[in-house]
Short mmCIF file of C-alpha atoms in Angstrom, two decimals:
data_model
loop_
_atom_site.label_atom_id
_atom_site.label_comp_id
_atom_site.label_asym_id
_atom_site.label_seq_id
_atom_site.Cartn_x
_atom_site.Cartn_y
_atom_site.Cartn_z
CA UNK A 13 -2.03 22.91 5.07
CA UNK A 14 -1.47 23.46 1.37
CA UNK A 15 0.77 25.92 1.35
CA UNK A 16 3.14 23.73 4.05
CA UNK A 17 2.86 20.80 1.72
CA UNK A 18 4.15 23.45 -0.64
CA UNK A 19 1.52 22.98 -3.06
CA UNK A 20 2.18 25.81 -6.48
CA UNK A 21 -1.60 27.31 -6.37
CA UNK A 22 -3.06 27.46 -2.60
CA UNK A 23 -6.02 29.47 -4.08
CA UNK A 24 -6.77 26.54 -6.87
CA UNK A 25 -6.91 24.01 -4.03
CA UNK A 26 -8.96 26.05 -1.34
CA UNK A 27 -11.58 26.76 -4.53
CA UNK A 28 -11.55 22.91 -5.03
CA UNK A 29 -12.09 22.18 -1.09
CA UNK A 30 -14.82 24.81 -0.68
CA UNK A 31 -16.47 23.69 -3.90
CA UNK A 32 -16.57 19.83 -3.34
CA UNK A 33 -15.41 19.39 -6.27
CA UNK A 34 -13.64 15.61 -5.68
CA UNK A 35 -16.36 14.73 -2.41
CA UNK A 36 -17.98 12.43 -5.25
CA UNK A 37 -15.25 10.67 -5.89
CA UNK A 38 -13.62 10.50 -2.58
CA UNK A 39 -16.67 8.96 -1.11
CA UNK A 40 -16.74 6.18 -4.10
CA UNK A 41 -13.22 5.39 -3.52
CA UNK A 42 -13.92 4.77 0.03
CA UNK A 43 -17.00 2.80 -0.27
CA UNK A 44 -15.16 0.56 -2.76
CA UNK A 45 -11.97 0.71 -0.54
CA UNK A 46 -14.29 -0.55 2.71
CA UNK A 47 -15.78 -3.54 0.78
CA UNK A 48 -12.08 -4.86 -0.56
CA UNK A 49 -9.22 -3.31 -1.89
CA UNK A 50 -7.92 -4.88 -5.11
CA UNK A 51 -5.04 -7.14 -5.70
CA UNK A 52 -5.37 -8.36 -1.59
CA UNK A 53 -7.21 -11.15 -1.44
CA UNK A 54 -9.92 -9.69 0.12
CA UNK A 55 -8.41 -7.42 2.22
CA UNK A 56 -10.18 -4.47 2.91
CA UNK A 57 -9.75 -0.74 4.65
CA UNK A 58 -10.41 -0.72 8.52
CA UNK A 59 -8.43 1.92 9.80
CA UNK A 60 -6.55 5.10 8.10
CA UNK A 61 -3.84 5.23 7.60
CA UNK A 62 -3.78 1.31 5.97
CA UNK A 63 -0.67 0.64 4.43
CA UNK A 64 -0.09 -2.78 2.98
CA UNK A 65 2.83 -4.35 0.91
CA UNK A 66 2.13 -7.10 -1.09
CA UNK A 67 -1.30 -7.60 0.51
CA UNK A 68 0.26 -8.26 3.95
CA UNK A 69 -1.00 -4.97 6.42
CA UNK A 70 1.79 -2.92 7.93
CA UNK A 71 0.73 -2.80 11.67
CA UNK A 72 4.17 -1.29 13.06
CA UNK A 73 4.80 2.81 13.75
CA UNK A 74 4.23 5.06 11.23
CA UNK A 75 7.18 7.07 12.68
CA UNK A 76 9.84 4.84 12.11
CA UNK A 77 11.17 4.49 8.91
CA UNK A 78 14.06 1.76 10.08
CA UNK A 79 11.10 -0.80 11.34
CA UNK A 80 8.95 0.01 7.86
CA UNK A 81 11.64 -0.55 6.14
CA UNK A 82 12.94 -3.55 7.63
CA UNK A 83 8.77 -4.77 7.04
CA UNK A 84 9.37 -3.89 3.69
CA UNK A 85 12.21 -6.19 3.12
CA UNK A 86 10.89 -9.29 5.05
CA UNK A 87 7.22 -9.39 3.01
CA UNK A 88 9.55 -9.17 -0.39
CA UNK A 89 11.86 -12.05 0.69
CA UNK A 90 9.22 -14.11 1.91
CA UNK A 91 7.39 -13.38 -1.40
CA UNK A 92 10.62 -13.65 -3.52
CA UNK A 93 10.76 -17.35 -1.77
CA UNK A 94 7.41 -18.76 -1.40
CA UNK A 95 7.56 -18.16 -5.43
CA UNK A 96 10.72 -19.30 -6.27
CA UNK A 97 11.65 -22.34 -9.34
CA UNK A 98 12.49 -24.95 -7.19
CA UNK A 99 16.19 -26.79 -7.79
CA UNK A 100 15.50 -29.92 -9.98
CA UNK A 101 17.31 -32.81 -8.63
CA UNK A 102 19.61 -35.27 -10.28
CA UNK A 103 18.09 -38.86 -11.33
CA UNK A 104 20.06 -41.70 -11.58
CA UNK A 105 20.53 -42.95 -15.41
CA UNK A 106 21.22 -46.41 -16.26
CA UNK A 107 24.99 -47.33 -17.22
CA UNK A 108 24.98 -48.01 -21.12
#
């Protein structure tokens, strides 16, 4: 699978696969990931693969990069306006 994902050194990664060498780490960043992933307000990982933008879970195909993309767009625009400045409005003044 490496060498399809066109990875430089096949032999460094099958030496770091056989050895273990990142089991430690993958298995910390899952337990953390499980209990809440950061920046979500408590979201946390339930299924692979989880893919969230701005906190909000994409739950569409993973094969269609039209409908992702559209997702994309709507959870930025509803974030762009649900932080927006609103407009000030004009007060009357007193004639002087």
């Amino acid at each position: 699978m490496a060498q399809g994902a066109g990875v430089s050194n096949p032999d460094t990664v099958r030496q770091c696969i056989e050895d273990e060498t990142y089991t430690a780490w993958a298995k910390a960043a899952t337990d953390r990931a499980i209990k809440g992933l950061p920046d979500t307000k408590g979201q946390a990982l339930t299924a692979t693969p989880t893919v969230l933008v701005n906190g909000t879970p994409y739950v569409g195909r993973m094969d269609d990069p039209k409908e992702f993309a559209q997702f994309v767009l709507t959870v930025d625009s509803n974030a762009y306006y649900s932080t927006a400045t609103p407009t000030p409005t004009p007060t009357p003044t007193s004639a002087g």
